Amino acid sequence: MSIAKALHVLVSGGGIAGNAVALQLLRSGIRTTVVERAAVPRPGGQAVDLRGPSKEAAERMGLMEGIAGYQLDEHGMSYVDGAGKIYARMSMEDFDGQGVVAEIEITRGDLNQVLLDAVAGADNGQLDYRYGEWIDRIVQDDTGVDVTFASGVTERFDLVIGADGVHSATRRLVFGPEEQFSTNLGGYGAFFTIPNPADVEPGWFSMRLIPGAMLGIRPDADPRTAKAIVTLRTETDPALRRDVDAQRALIRTAIAGAGWHARAVLAAMDSTPDFYFDEVARVDVPELSIGRVTLIGDAGYCGSPLSGMGTAMAIVGAYVLAAEIAATPDDLAGAQRRYQDAITPFLDKAKQIPGGGMAMMIPKSPLVTRLAKMNLRLMMSRPMRPLTKKIFFGHTEEFALPSY
C-alpha cells in the first residue's frame, strides 16, 4: 500500500472549504472522513463568486461544467435612492467581471452541491461522510490525532483539517478561544430570503445606502424569491449572539424609514426560513497549523463578508493544502509549512476590504451619506472605471496559483 493510501485525514466541516479539500484528497487516493454538524446539506444561501485565482482553481478541479448548470444570471449592481431611482451602476461588463458582481455567480448552496457531486464521483471506497456529527475533543501526539466525536466515538487520524467556519470548534479546541483570532469590524450583517419584489430590475443586485446601514436585494436562483442583505454599522453587543428577537429588532430600528422596499423586507423577515445574522468579523490565525491540525477557509482566514473573498480563499486554500499533502504524504509537517507559505501572499491581498472599512462604506450621518452617494456616482462614471476597478477589485489578480 502506498503512503498516500495509508493516510487517514479528518475534515471537520462539510461546507465549500471542507468539500473542496476532501475532493482533492480523494482524487489523490487519500482516505478521507468528513463530519458535518448539520443533518443535511444546507441549500440556497447568499450568492458567491469565482474570479481570478479561485476561478483558475475551480477550472483545475474540473468544477466549471457543474457550476455552469447553476450559474446565476446577474448583470451588476445598481445603487438606488428611497424611491427606487437608480443613481449609479456597476455593471459586470463595464468592470470586466471584476466588480461587486463577477462573471461567475452562484449561490453558496449550489456551489456546495457541485462539490458534493464531485466528491461522490471521486469516491473509490476511501470516503466516510457523516452528517449530524462534530468534534468534541482533540488529543494529538507526534504520530497522530485522537478525536472524540459528539456521538461518543473516539478515532485516530493522521491529520485533522478544520474547515468549520468563522466560529470554528476545531480552532477553539486546538488553537485557543475565538477572541484571540476574531476582530469585529464595526457592525453586523444579515441575509434572508424574501418574495421577489415585482419592480426590482431582473438580474441586478440593488443596493440602498442609508445612514448607518445598507439594504440590498439580490437575485436568487429561484426567480420567485430574492435575498435581502442588511449591513449595520453599530457597536458590538455580545448579547445579540443568540437572541434572534433582538437581532430583528436592531434591523427594524435601522431600516424602518429607509423607503424603497424596506417595509417588504421587514414584513418578510419574521417568517423567512433562513434568517442569518452575525457580526462582521475578520479572522486572522498567524500559524495555520499546530501539530497535526490545520485550518482552511473561514476557520483560519476570513476577511469578513465586506471583502467578498471568502469563497475564493476557501477554494484556493483547499486546492493548495490538498496538493501539498499529496506531494509529500510521508512529510505532513512539510506539507503544512508549504501550504502556509504558498497561501499567505494571497490571503494578505484577499482580506483587504474594497474602499476601506465599515466607516467608509456606511456613513452614519445624513450629510456624509449624501456625499458618499455623490462619490459612488463619480466612481462608477466611465472616466473613473479603470481606477475604480484597480482600487476596489484588482488586489488578488497578481497572485499566481501554484502548479502541481
mmCIF file with all atom_site columns, C-alpha atoms in Angstrom, residues 25 33 172 358:
data_model
loop_
_atom_site.group_PDB
_atom_site.id
_atom_site.type_symbol
_atom_site.label_atom_id
_atom_site.label_alt_id
_atom_site.label_comp_id
_atom_site.label_asym_id
_atom_site.label_entity_id
_atom_site.label_seq_id
_atom_site.pdbx_PDB_ins_code
_atom_site.Cartn_x
_atom_site.Cartn_y
_atom_site.Cartn_z
_atom_site.occupancy
_atom_site.B_iso_or_equiv
_atom_site.pdbx_formal_charge
_atom_site.auth_seq_id
_atom_site.auth_comp_id
_atom_site.auth_asym_id
_atom_site.auth_atom_id
_atom_site.pdbx_PDB_model_num
ATOM 1 C CA . LEU A 1 25  ? -7.627  14.371 -1.180 1.00 0.00 ? 25  LEU A CA 1
ATOM 2 C CA . THR A 1 33  ? -13.566 11.261 6.676  1.00 0.00 ? 33  THR A CA 1
ATOM 3 C CA . ARG A 1 172 ? -11.164 26.693 19.636 1.00 0.00 ? 172 ARG A CA 1
ATOM 4 C CA . MET A 1 358 ? -17.120 49.918 7.620  1.00 0.00 ? 358 MET A CA 1
#
